[in-house]
PDB file of C-alpha atoms in Angstrom:
ATOM      1  CA  UNK A 164       0.074  -0.016  -0.133  1.00 38.00           C
ATOM      2  CA  UNK A 165       1.662   3.185  -1.054  1.00 36.00           C
ATOM      3  CA  UNK A 166       0.161   5.264   1.554  1.00 34.00           C
ATOM      4  CA  UNK A 167       1.115   3.227   4.239  1.00 36.00           C
ATOM      5  CA  UNK A 168       4.714   3.153   3.373  1.00 39.00           C
ATOM      6  CA  UNK A 169       6.946   5.850   5.423  1.00 38.00           C
ATOM      7  CA  UNK A 170       8.536   8.213   3.342  1.00 36.00           C
ATOM      8  CA  UNK A 171      12.039   7.320   4.672  1.00 34.00           C
ATOM      9  CA  UNK A 172      11.329   3.584   4.275  1.00 40.00           C
ATOM     10  CA  UNK A 173      13.360   3.008   0.950  1.00 41.00           C
ATOM     11  CA  UNK A 174      16.123   5.145   1.750  1.00 38.00           C
ATOM     12  CA  UNK A 175      16.771   3.288   5.069  1.00 36.00           C
ATOM     13  CA  UNK A 176      15.792  -0.226   4.600  1.00 44.00           C
ATOM     14  CA  UNK A 177      16.112  -1.005   0.801  1.00 47.00           C
ATOM     15  CA  UNK A 178      19.694  -0.670   0.512  1.00 42.00           C
ATOM     16  CA  UNK A 179      20.239  -3.354   3.164  1.00 43.00           C
ATOM     17  CA  UNK A 180      17.638  -5.619   1.472  1.00 49.00           C
ATOM     18  CA  UNK A 181      19.327  -5.276  -1.860  1.00 47.00           C
ATOM     19  CA  UNK A 182      22.849  -5.890  -0.455  1.00 41.00           C
ATOM     20  CA  UNK A 183      21.541  -9.015   1.379  1.00 44.00           C
ATOM     21  CA  UNK A 184      19.649 -10.222  -1.713  1.00 49.00           C
ATOM     22  CA  UNK A 185      22.566 -10.059  -4.006  1.00 47.00           C
ATOM     23  CA  UNK A 186      25.006 -12.105  -1.810  1.00 44.00           C
ATOM     24  CA  UNK A 187      27.642 -10.956  -4.182  1.00 40.00           C
ATOM     25  CA  UNK A 188      31.290  -9.956  -3.689  1.00 39.00           C
ATOM     26  CA  UNK A 189      32.350  -6.246  -3.093  1.00 38.00           C
ATOM     27  CA  UNK A 190      33.410  -5.602  -6.593  1.00 40.00           C
ATOM     28  CA  UNK A 191      30.307  -5.072  -8.377  1.00 45.00           C
ATOM     29  CA  UNK A 192      29.022  -3.118 -11.436  1.00 43.00           C
ATOM     30  CA  UNK A 193      26.046  -1.190 -11.835  1.00 74.00           C
ATOM     31  CA  UNK A 194      24.086  -2.093  -8.641  1.00 80.00           C
ATOM     32  CA  UNK A 195      20.425  -1.538  -8.672  1.00 82.00           C
ATOM     33  CA  UNK A 196      19.536   2.037  -7.259  1.00 85.00           C
ATOM     34  CA  UNK A 197      17.228   1.485  -4.117  1.00 84.00           C
ATOM     35  CA  UNK A 198      15.116   4.552  -4.460  1.00 87.00           C
ATOM     36  CA  UNK A 199      14.274   3.546  -8.290  1.00 91.00           C
ATOM     37  CA  UNK A 200      13.683   0.044  -7.521  1.00 90.00           C
ATOM     38  CA  UNK A 201      11.081   0.862  -4.886  1.00 91.00           C
ATOM     39  CA  UNK A 202       9.720   3.489  -7.097  1.00 92.00           C
ATOM     40  CA  UNK A 203       9.201   0.940 -10.034  1.00 95.00           C
ATOM     41  CA  UNK A 204       7.846  -1.703  -7.400  1.00 94.00           C
ATOM     42  CA  UNK A 205       4.996   0.576  -6.193  1.00 94.00           C
ATOM     43  CA  UNK A 206       4.234   2.075  -9.544  1.00 95.00           C
ATOM     44  CA  UNK A 207       3.161  -1.606 -10.653  1.00 96.00           C
ATOM     45  CA  UNK A 208       0.650  -1.558  -7.701  1.00 94.00           C
ATOM     46  CA  UNK A 209      -2.981  -1.629  -9.511  1.00 94.00           C
ATOM     47  CA  UNK A 210      -1.499  -2.626 -13.045  1.00 96.00           C
ATOM     48  CA  UNK A 211      -3.179  -5.341 -14.727  1.00 96.00           C
ATOM     49  CA  UNK A 212      -0.477  -7.959 -15.575  1.00 95.00           C
ATOM     50  CA  UNK A 213      -0.378  -9.351 -19.208  1.00 91.00           C
ATOM     51  CA  UNK A 214      -0.402 -13.106 -20.179  1.00 92.00           C
ATOM     52  CA  UNK A 215       2.910 -14.862 -19.530  1.00 96.00           C
ATOM     53  CA  UNK A 216       3.690 -18.586 -20.223  1.00 97.00           C
ATOM     54  CA  UNK A 217       6.315 -20.092 -18.144  1.00 98.00           C
ATOM     55  CA  UNK A 218       7.196 -23.943 -17.395  1.00 97.00           C
ATOM     56  CA  UNK A 219       6.590 -25.453 -14.025  1.00 97.00           C
ATOM     57  CA  UNK A 220       9.083 -27.655 -12.202  1.00 97.00           C
ATOM     58  CA  UNK A 221       7.457 -30.929 -13.828  1.00 96.00           C
ATOM     59  CA  UNK A 222       8.393 -29.462 -17.355  1.00 97.00           C
ATOM     60  CA  UNK A 223       4.561 -28.583 -17.873  1.00 97.00           C
ATOM     61  CA  UNK A 224       3.257 -25.312 -19.668  1.00 97.00           C
ATOM     62  CA  UNK A 225       2.347 -22.689 -16.892  1.00 97.00           C
ATOM     63  CA  UNK A 226       0.066 -20.028 -18.410  1.00 96.00           C
ATOM     64  CA  UNK A 227      -0.647 -17.048 -15.727  1.00 95.00           C
ATOM     65  CA  UNK A 228      -3.764 -16.352 -17.561  1.00 94.00           C
ATOM     66  CA  UNK A 229      -5.029 -19.806 -16.774  1.00 95.00           C
ATOM     67  CA  UNK A 230      -4.692 -18.993 -13.052  1.00 95.00           C
ATOM     68  CA  UNK A 231      -7.099 -15.927 -13.216  1.00 94.00           C
ATOM     69  CA  UNK A 232      -9.944 -16.065 -10.997  1.00 94.00           C
ATOM     70  CA  UNK A 233      -8.264 -16.320  -7.410  1.00 94.00           C
ATOM     71  CA  UNK A 234      -5.383 -14.350  -5.998  1.00 96.00           C
ATOM     72  CA  UNK A 235      -1.866 -15.158  -7.082  1.00 97.00           C
ATOM     73  CA  UNK A 236       1.405 -14.858  -5.104  1.00 98.00           C
ATOM     74  CA  UNK A 237       4.255 -14.454  -6.967  1.00 98.00           C
ATOM     75  CA  UNK A 238       7.825 -14.822  -5.296  1.00 96.00           C
ATOM     76  CA  UNK A 239      11.246 -14.244  -7.022  1.00 95.00           C
ATOM     77  CA  UNK A 240      14.403 -16.465  -6.508  1.00 95.00           C
ATOM     78  CA  UNK A 241      17.531 -17.822  -8.173  1.00 94.00           C
ATOM     79  CA  UNK A 242      18.225 -21.138  -6.933  1.00 95.00           C
ATOM     80  CA  UNK A 243      22.043 -20.591  -6.505  1.00 93.00           C
ATOM     81  CA  UNK A 244      21.298 -17.964  -3.799  1.00 90.00           C
ATOM     82  CA  UNK A 245      22.789 -19.045  -0.636  1.00 86.00           C
ATOM     83  CA  UNK A 246      20.694 -16.934   2.218  1.00 86.00           C
ATOM     84  CA  UNK A 247      18.292 -14.501   0.949  1.00 89.00           C
ATOM     85  CA  UNK A 248      16.130 -16.453  -1.487  1.00 93.00           C
ATOM     86  CA  UNK A 249      15.871 -19.665   0.813  1.00 94.00           C
ATOM     87  CA  UNK A 250      14.861 -17.356   3.779  1.00 93.00           C
ATOM     88  CA  UNK A 251      12.201 -15.636   1.619  1.00 94.00           C
ATOM     89  CA  UNK A 252      10.916 -19.056   0.524  1.00 96.00           C
ATOM     90  CA  UNK A 253      10.604 -20.447   3.701  1.00 96.00           C
ATOM     91  CA  UNK A 254       9.125 -17.177   5.090  1.00 94.00           C
ATOM     92  CA  UNK A 255       6.628 -17.660   2.197  1.00 96.00           C
ATOM     93  CA  UNK A 256       5.793 -21.310   3.107  1.00 96.00           C
ATOM     94  CA  UNK A 257       4.936 -20.614   6.539  1.00 95.00           C
ATOM     95  CA  UNK A 258       2.544 -17.674   5.408  1.00 95.00           C
ATOM     96  CA  UNK A 259       1.036 -20.018   2.518  1.00 95.00           C
ATOM     97  CA  UNK A 260       0.356 -22.620   5.368  1.00 94.00           C
ATOM     98  CA  UNK A 261      -1.323 -20.368   7.620  1.00 92.00           C
ATOM     99  CA  UNK A 262      -3.268 -18.558   4.779  1.00 93.00           C
ATOM    100  CA  UNK A 263      -4.611 -21.981   3.444  1.00 93.00           C
ATOM    101  CA  UNK A 264      -5.912 -22.630   7.239  1.00 90.00           C
ATOM    102  CA  UNK A 265      -7.602 -19.530   7.371  1.00 88.00           C
ATOM    103  CA  UNK A 266      -8.984 -19.249   3.621  1.00 91.00           C
ATOM    104  CA  UNK A 267      -9.222 -22.744   2.367  1.00 89.00           C
ATOM    105  CA  UNK A 268      -6.701 -24.939   0.498  1.00 88.00           C
ATOM    106  CA  UNK A 269      -7.733 -23.687  -3.162  1.00 90.00           C
ATOM    107  CA  UNK A 270      -8.295 -20.135  -2.379  1.00 93.00           C
ATOM    108  CA  UNK A 271      -5.093 -18.702  -3.852  1.00 96.00           C
ATOM    109  CA  UNK A 272      -2.091 -19.831  -6.137  1.00 97.00           C
ATOM    110  CA  UNK A 273       1.671 -19.381  -5.483  1.00 98.00           C
ATOM    111  CA  UNK A 274       4.440 -19.080  -8.287  1.00 98.00           C
ATOM    112  CA  UNK A 275       8.027 -18.984  -7.291  1.00 98.00           C
ATOM    113  CA  UNK A 276       9.855 -17.593 -10.435  1.00 98.00           C
ATOM    114  CA  UNK A 277      13.626 -18.494 -10.930  1.00 96.00           C
ATOM    115  CA  UNK A 278      15.199 -15.212 -12.699  1.00 95.00           C
ATOM    116  CA  UNK A 279      18.669 -16.786 -13.282  1.00 94.00           C
ATOM    117  CA  UNK A 280      17.310 -18.122 -16.331  1.00 93.00           C
ATOM    118  CA  UNK A 281      20.581 -20.044 -17.437  1.00 93.00           C
ATOM    119  CA  UNK A 282      20.716 -21.816 -14.152  1.00 95.00           C
ATOM    120  CA  UNK A 283      17.078 -22.254 -13.062  1.00 97.00           C
ATOM    121  CA  UNK A 284      15.731 -24.838 -15.276  1.00 97.00           C
ATOM    122  CA  UNK A 285      12.805 -26.884 -14.371  1.00 97.00           C
ATOM    123  CA  UNK A 286      15.072 -29.719 -13.001  1.00 97.00           C
ATOM    124  CA  UNK A 287      16.835 -27.137 -10.891  1.00 97.00           C
ATOM    125  CA  UNK A 288      13.575 -25.418  -9.596  1.00 98.00           C
ATOM    126  CA  UNK A 289      12.130 -29.048  -8.688  1.00 97.00           C
ATOM    127  CA  UNK A 290      15.295 -29.739  -6.616  1.00 97.00           C
ATOM    128  CA  UNK A 291      15.236 -26.241  -4.921  1.00 97.00           C
ATOM    129  CA  UNK A 292      11.606 -26.847  -3.715  1.00 97.00           C
ATOM    130  CA  UNK A 293      12.478 -30.406  -2.811  1.00 97.00           C
ATOM    131  CA  UNK A 294      15.471 -29.374  -0.588  1.00 96.00           C
ATOM    132  CA  UNK A 295      13.213 -27.155   1.353  1.00 95.00           C
ATOM    133  CA  UNK A 296      10.427 -29.805   1.635  1.00 95.00           C
ATOM    134  CA  UNK A 297       7.841 -28.114  -0.269  1.00 95.00           C
ATOM    135  CA  UNK A 298       5.522 -30.246  -2.201  1.00 91.00           C
ATOM    136  CA  UNK A 299       1.982 -27.998  -2.108  1.00 89.00           C
ATOM    137  CA  UNK A 300      -0.593 -28.568  -4.612  1.00 92.00           C
ATOM    138  CA  UNK A 301      -1.045 -25.109  -6.488  1.00 95.00           C
ATOM    139  CA  UNK A 302       2.424 -23.853  -5.678  1.00 97.00           C
ATOM    140  CA  UNK A 303       4.421 -23.969  -8.705  1.00 98.00           C
ATOM    141  CA  UNK A 304       8.213 -23.464  -9.095  1.00 98.00           C
ATOM    142  CA  UNK A 305       8.512 -21.882 -12.651  1.00 98.00           C
ATOM    143  CA  UNK A 306      11.230 -21.058 -15.329  1.00 97.00           C
ATOM    144  CA  UNK A 307      11.317 -19.132 -18.345  1.00 97.00           C
ATOM    145  CA  UNK A 308      13.217 -17.877 -21.174  1.00 96.00           C
ATOM    146  CA  UNK A 309      15.159 -14.582 -20.428  1.00 95.00           C
ATOM    147  CA  UNK A 310      13.051 -12.137 -22.531  1.00 96.00           C
ATOM    148  CA  UNK A 311       9.990 -13.260 -20.809  1.00 97.00           C
ATOM    149  CA  UNK A 312      11.257 -13.329 -17.241  1.00 96.00           C
ATOM    150  CA  UNK A 313      12.497  -9.696 -18.031  1.00 95.00           C
ATOM    151  CA  UNK A 314       9.218  -8.522 -19.431  1.00 97.00           C
ATOM    152  CA  UNK A 315       7.376 -10.195 -16.452  1.00 97.00           C
ATOM    153  CA  UNK A 316       9.733  -8.504 -13.771  1.00 96.00           C
ATOM    154  CA  UNK A 317       9.215  -4.978 -15.520  1.00 96.00           C
ATOM    155  CA  UNK A 318       5.276  -5.530 -15.415  1.00 97.00           C
ATOM    156  CA  UNK A 319       5.026  -6.079 -11.684  1.00 96.00           C
ATOM    157  CA  UNK A 320       7.898  -4.174 -10.589  1.00 96.00           C
ATOM    158  CA  UNK A 321      10.854  -6.389  -9.798  1.00 96.00           C
ATOM    159  CA  UNK A 322      14.008  -5.235 -10.083  1.00 93.00           C
ATOM    160  CA  UNK A 323      17.039  -7.497 -10.467  1.00 92.00           C
ATOM    161  CA  UNK A 324      20.736  -7.356 -12.242  1.00 90.00           C
ATOM    162  CA  UNK A 325      23.096  -9.932 -13.074  1.00 85.00           C
ATOM    163  CA  UNK A 326      26.311  -9.022 -11.110  1.00 83.00           C
ATOM    164  CA  UNK A 327      29.822 -10.714 -10.439  1.00 80.00           C
ATOM    165  CA  UNK A 328      29.026 -13.864  -8.382  1.00 78.00           C
ATOM    166  CA  UNK A 329      25.455 -13.648  -8.377  1.00 85.00           C
ATOM    167  CA  UNK A 330      22.272 -10.968  -8.376  1.00 88.00           C
ATOM    168  CA  UNK A 331      21.619  -7.870  -6.999  1.00 86.00           C
ATOM    169  CA  UNK A 332      17.838  -7.797  -6.729  1.00 88.00           C
ATOM    170  CA  UNK A 333      14.867  -6.707  -4.641  1.00 86.00           C
ATOM    171  CA  UNK A 334      13.574  -9.023  -1.872  1.00 89.00           C
ATOM    172  CA  UNK A 335       9.802  -8.827  -3.205  1.00 93.00           C
ATOM    173  CA  UNK A 336       6.831 -10.894  -3.062  1.00 96.00           C
ATOM    174  CA  UNK A 337       3.817  -9.710  -5.338  1.00 97.00           C
ATOM    175  CA  UNK A 338       0.188 -10.418  -4.283  1.00 96.00           C
ATOM    176  CA  UNK A 339      -1.840 -10.298  -7.583  1.00 96.00           C
ATOM    177  CA  UNK A 340      -6.089 -10.187  -7.268  1.00 95.00           C
ATOM    178  CA  UNK A 341      -8.189 -12.556  -9.083  1.00 94.00           C
ATOM    179  CA  UNK A 342      -8.515  -9.961 -12.045  1.00 94.00           C
ATOM    180  CA  UNK A 343      -4.737 -10.065 -12.528  1.00 95.00           C
ATOM    181  CA  UNK A 344      -3.971  -6.696 -10.918  1.00 95.00           C
ATOM    182  CA  UNK A 345      -1.144  -5.999  -8.793  1.00 95.00           C
ATOM    183  CA  UNK A 346      -2.612  -5.709  -5.188  1.00 94.00           C
ATOM    184  CA  UNK A 347       0.249  -5.671  -2.828  1.00 94.00           C
ATOM    185  CA  UNK A 348       4.151  -5.635  -2.457  1.00 94.00           C
ATOM    186  CA  UNK A 349       5.582  -7.413   0.451  1.00 93.00           C
ATOM    187  CA  UNK A 350       9.578  -6.587   1.141  1.00 91.00           C
ATOM    188  CA  UNK A 351      12.037  -8.320   2.769  1.00 88.00           C
ATOM    189  CA  UNK A 352      13.462 -11.953   3.030  1.00 88.00           C
ATOM    190  CA  UNK A 353      11.916 -12.640   6.535  1.00 86.00           C
ATOM    191  CA  UNK A 354       8.389 -11.483   6.975  1.00 86.00           C
ATOM    192  CA  UNK A 355       5.406 -12.407   9.440  1.00 88.00           C
ATOM    193  CA  UNK A 356       2.516 -14.119   7.974  1.00 90.00           C
ATOM    194  CA  UNK A 357       0.138 -11.220   8.491  1.00 90.00           C
ATOM    195  CA  UNK A 358       2.050  -9.634   5.717  1.00 91.00           C
ATOM    196  CA  UNK A 359       0.791 -12.091   3.268  1.00 93.00           C
ATOM    197  CA  UNK A 360      -2.326 -13.641   4.911  1.00 92.00           C
ATOM    198  CA  UNK A 361      -4.047 -10.060   5.639  1.00 91.00           C
ATOM    199  CA  UNK A 362      -4.020  -8.668   2.447  1.00 92.00           C
ATOM    200  CA  UNK A 363      -5.285 -12.167   1.184  1.00 93.00           C
ATOM    201  CA  UNK A 364      -8.218 -11.820   3.489  1.00 90.00           C
ATOM    202  CA  UNK A 365      -9.209  -8.530   2.329  1.00 90.00           C
ATOM    203  CA  UNK A 366      -9.043  -9.878  -1.161  1.00 91.00           C
ATOM    204  CA  UNK A 367     -11.361 -12.720  -0.086  1.00 86.00           C
ATOM    205  CA  UNK A 368     -13.847 -10.442   1.481  1.00 82.00           C
ATOM    206  CA  UNK A 369     -14.307  -8.286  -1.690  1.00 76.00           C
ATOM    207  CA  UNK A 370     -15.256 -11.411  -3.710  1.00 46.00           C
ATOM    208  CA  UNK A 371     -19.006 -11.898  -3.788  1.00 36.00           C
ATOM    209  CA  UNK A 372     -20.833 -15.142  -4.773  1.00 37.00           C
ATOM    210  CA  UNK A 373     -24.452 -14.360  -5.986  1.00 38.00           C
ATOM    211  CA  UNK A 374     -24.981 -17.927  -6.540  1.00 37.00           C
ATOM    212  CA  UNK A 375     -24.016 -18.968  -3.103  1.00 41.00           C
ATOM    213  CA  UNK A 376     -25.325 -15.856  -0.856  1.00 45.00           C
ATOM    214  CA  UNK A 377     -25.714 -17.664   2.471  1.00 42.00           C
ATOM    215  CA  UNK A 378     -22.342 -19.340   2.176  1.00 39.00           C
ATOM    216  CA  UNK A 379     -20.582 -16.329   1.025  1.00 41.00           C
ATOM    217  CA  UNK A 380     -21.875 -14.437   3.935  1.00 47.00           C
ATOM    218  CA  UNK A 381     -20.930 -17.139   6.523  1.00 44.00           C
ATOM    219  CA  UNK A 382     -17.493 -17.328   5.015  1.00 42.00           C
ATOM    220  CA  UNK A 383     -17.093 -13.398   5.381  1.00 45.00           C
ATOM    221  CA  UNK A 384     -18.040 -13.785   8.883  1.00 50.00           C
ATOM    222  CA  UNK A 385     -15.460 -16.644   9.415  1.00 46.00           C
ATOM    223  CA  UNK A 386     -12.745 -14.490   7.727  1.00 44.00           C
ATOM    224  CA  UNK A 387     -13.610 -11.163   9.835  1.00 46.00           C
ATOM    225  CA  UNK A 388     -13.627 -13.453  12.954  1.00 50.00           C
ATOM    226  CA  UNK A 389     -10.146 -14.702  12.245  1.00 46.00           C
ATOM    227  CA  UNK A 390      -7.080 -12.862  13.843  1.00 48.00           C
ATOM    228  CA  UNK A 391      -3.534 -13.264  13.842  1.00 46.00           C
ATOM    229  CA  UNK A 392      -2.114 -14.387  17.653  1.00 52.00           C
ATOM    230  CA  UNK A 393       1.488 -13.038  17.957  1.00 59.00           C
ATOM    231  CA  UNK A 394       1.928 -15.484  21.098  1.00 61.00           C
ATOM    232  CA  UNK A 395       1.235 -18.583  19.159  1.00 54.00           C
ATOM    233  CA  UNK A 396       2.204 -17.430  15.820  1.00 51.00           C
ATOM    234  CA  UNK A 397      -0.898 -18.845  14.593  1.00 47.00           C
ATOM    235  CA  UNK A 398      -4.384 -17.380  13.060  1.00 43.00           C
ATOM    236  CA  UNK A 399      -7.142 -18.092  15.375  1.00 49.00           C
ATOM    237  CA  UNK A 400     -10.833 -17.905  15.220  1.00 47.00           C
ATOM    238  CA  UNK A 401     -11.818 -14.821  17.664  1.00 53.00           C
ATOM    239  CA  UNK A 402     -15.187 -15.817  19.493  1.00 47.00           C
ATOM    240  CA  UNK A 403     -15.065 -12.444  21.378  1.00 56.00           C
ATOM    241  CA  UNK A 404     -16.265 -10.467  18.215  1.00 52.00           C
ATOM    242  CA  UNK A 405     -19.571 -12.279  18.609  1.00 51.00           C
ATOM    243  CA  UNK A 406     -19.437 -11.420  22.213  1.00 55.00           C
ATOM    244  CA  UNK A 407     -19.043  -7.792  21.328  1.00 58.00           C
ATOM    245  CA  UNK A 408     -21.644  -7.742  18.803  1.00 59.00           C
ATOM    246  CA  UNK A 409     -24.083  -9.325  21.134  1.00 60.00           C
ATOM    247  CA  UNK A 410     -23.392  -6.965  23.876  1.00 66.00           C
ATOM    248  CA  UNK A 411     -23.641  -4.153  21.385  1.00 64.00           C
ATOM    249  CA  UNK A 412     -27.163  -5.470  20.060  1.00 67.00           C
ATOM    250  CA  UNK A 413     -28.518  -5.888  23.612  1.00 73.00           C
ATOM    251  CA  UNK A 414     -27.554  -2.300  24.471  1.00 71.00           C
ATOM    252  CA  UNK A 415     -29.022  -1.141  21.297  1.00 77.00           C
ATOM    253  CA  UNK A 416     -32.367  -3.035  21.957  1.00 81.00           C
ATOM    254  CA  UNK A 417     -32.407  -1.976  25.495  1.00 69.00           C
ATOM    255  CA  UNK A 418     -32.072   1.499  24.564  1.00 72.00           C
ATOM    256  CA  UNK A 419     -34.951   1.203  21.942  1.00 77.00           C
ATOM    257  CA  UNK A 420     -37.226  -0.346  24.434  1.00 74.00           C
ATOM    258  CA  UNK A 421     -36.640   2.572  26.982  1.00 71.00           C
ATOM    259  CA  UNK A 422     -37.014   5.198  24.238  1.00 75.00           C
ATOM    260  CA  UNK A 423     -40.404   3.399  23.321  1.00 75.00           C
ATOM    261  CA  UNK A 424     -41.583   3.030  26.884  1.00 78.00           C
ATOM    262  CA  UNK A 425     -40.829   6.663  27.497  1.00 69.00           C
ATOM    263  CA  UNK A 426     -42.437   7.906  24.249  1.00 75.00           C
ATOM    264  CA  UNK A 427     -45.611   5.808  25.345  1.00 75.00           C
ATOM    265  CA  UNK A 428     -45.630   7.109  28.807  1.00 72.00           C
ATOM    266  CA  UNK A 429     -45.234  10.791  27.483  1.00 68.00           C
ATOM    267  CA  UNK A 430     -48.286  10.226  25.289  1.00 70.00           C
ATOM    268  CA  UNK A 431     -50.160   8.956  28.072  1.00 66.00           C
ATOM    269  CA  UNK A 432     -49.237  11.560  30.352  1.00 67.00           C
ATOM    270  CA  UNK A 433     -50.394  14.172  27.798  1.00 66.00           C
ATOM    271  CA  UNK A 434     -53.942  12.231  27.282  1.00 66.00           C
ATOM    272  CA  UNK A 435     -54.489  12.367  30.916  1.00 65.00           C
ATOM    273  CA  UNK A 436     -53.927  15.984  31.059  1.00 65.00           C
ATOM    274  CA  UNK A 437     -55.977  16.811  28.086  1.00 63.00           C
ATOM    275  CA  UNK A 438     -58.943  14.823  29.669  1.00 64.00           C
ATOM    276  CA  UNK A 439     -58.393  16.595  33.001  1.00 63.00           C
ATOM    277  CA  UNK A 440     -58.568  19.957  31.329  1.00 62.00           C
ATOM    278  CA  UNK A 441     -61.640  19.242  29.380  1.00 58.00           C
TER     279      UNK A 441
END
């Protein structure tokens, strides 16, 4: 969310993210400018993404257009990265697990895209996922040719550059809505589950299903009443909201009853005075 980002944020944090993300030797050429990387990333919010075709870890075609209709999470990695990309992937894995507990197993799709196109082949992407114990339906580890990956990165506002010994890149996860528009950018290799789950909840609350109005209403109530508990590190159903609603309704009904009684008593008193006067 652009308006929620502090103005000083890219100046203070992005240089560190970029330095970590690259995991490169000190002799670098043309590193990414952090201010420009942040500007391009935020400029993509609200943009509708075009149609792209990649190849998944099982060497099957992966058309992003076919994934429309539910939110899509895109993470950017290169498989030879030693620290930041694995950390980002494991942070995302924790968030995905919690999000599916809250929203359901088929509520969104995840694509981890390898941008080191010479190395990040389908075999390499499959091995990368296996080494981290990730075998989740609806989570694709994708490869693509250099031109397609570069165009897609530009479309979603992801900046990266090949440098000696690795890559300089923004540690970024992009959340795309069901209509293919960039909805939120999440930064940093190690983020808490609410950074992913909360935007997905908001997207789900904005989806209406006219054919199932009752189920849609109950699902929205469940989502609204589900909150993140920092002590347990999990999302839990919060019954206190029903208690608060019940107390609020009770107070409202009590006030209404009191007002009606006062009004009736006032009318009765007026009638009595009128009869006495006559």
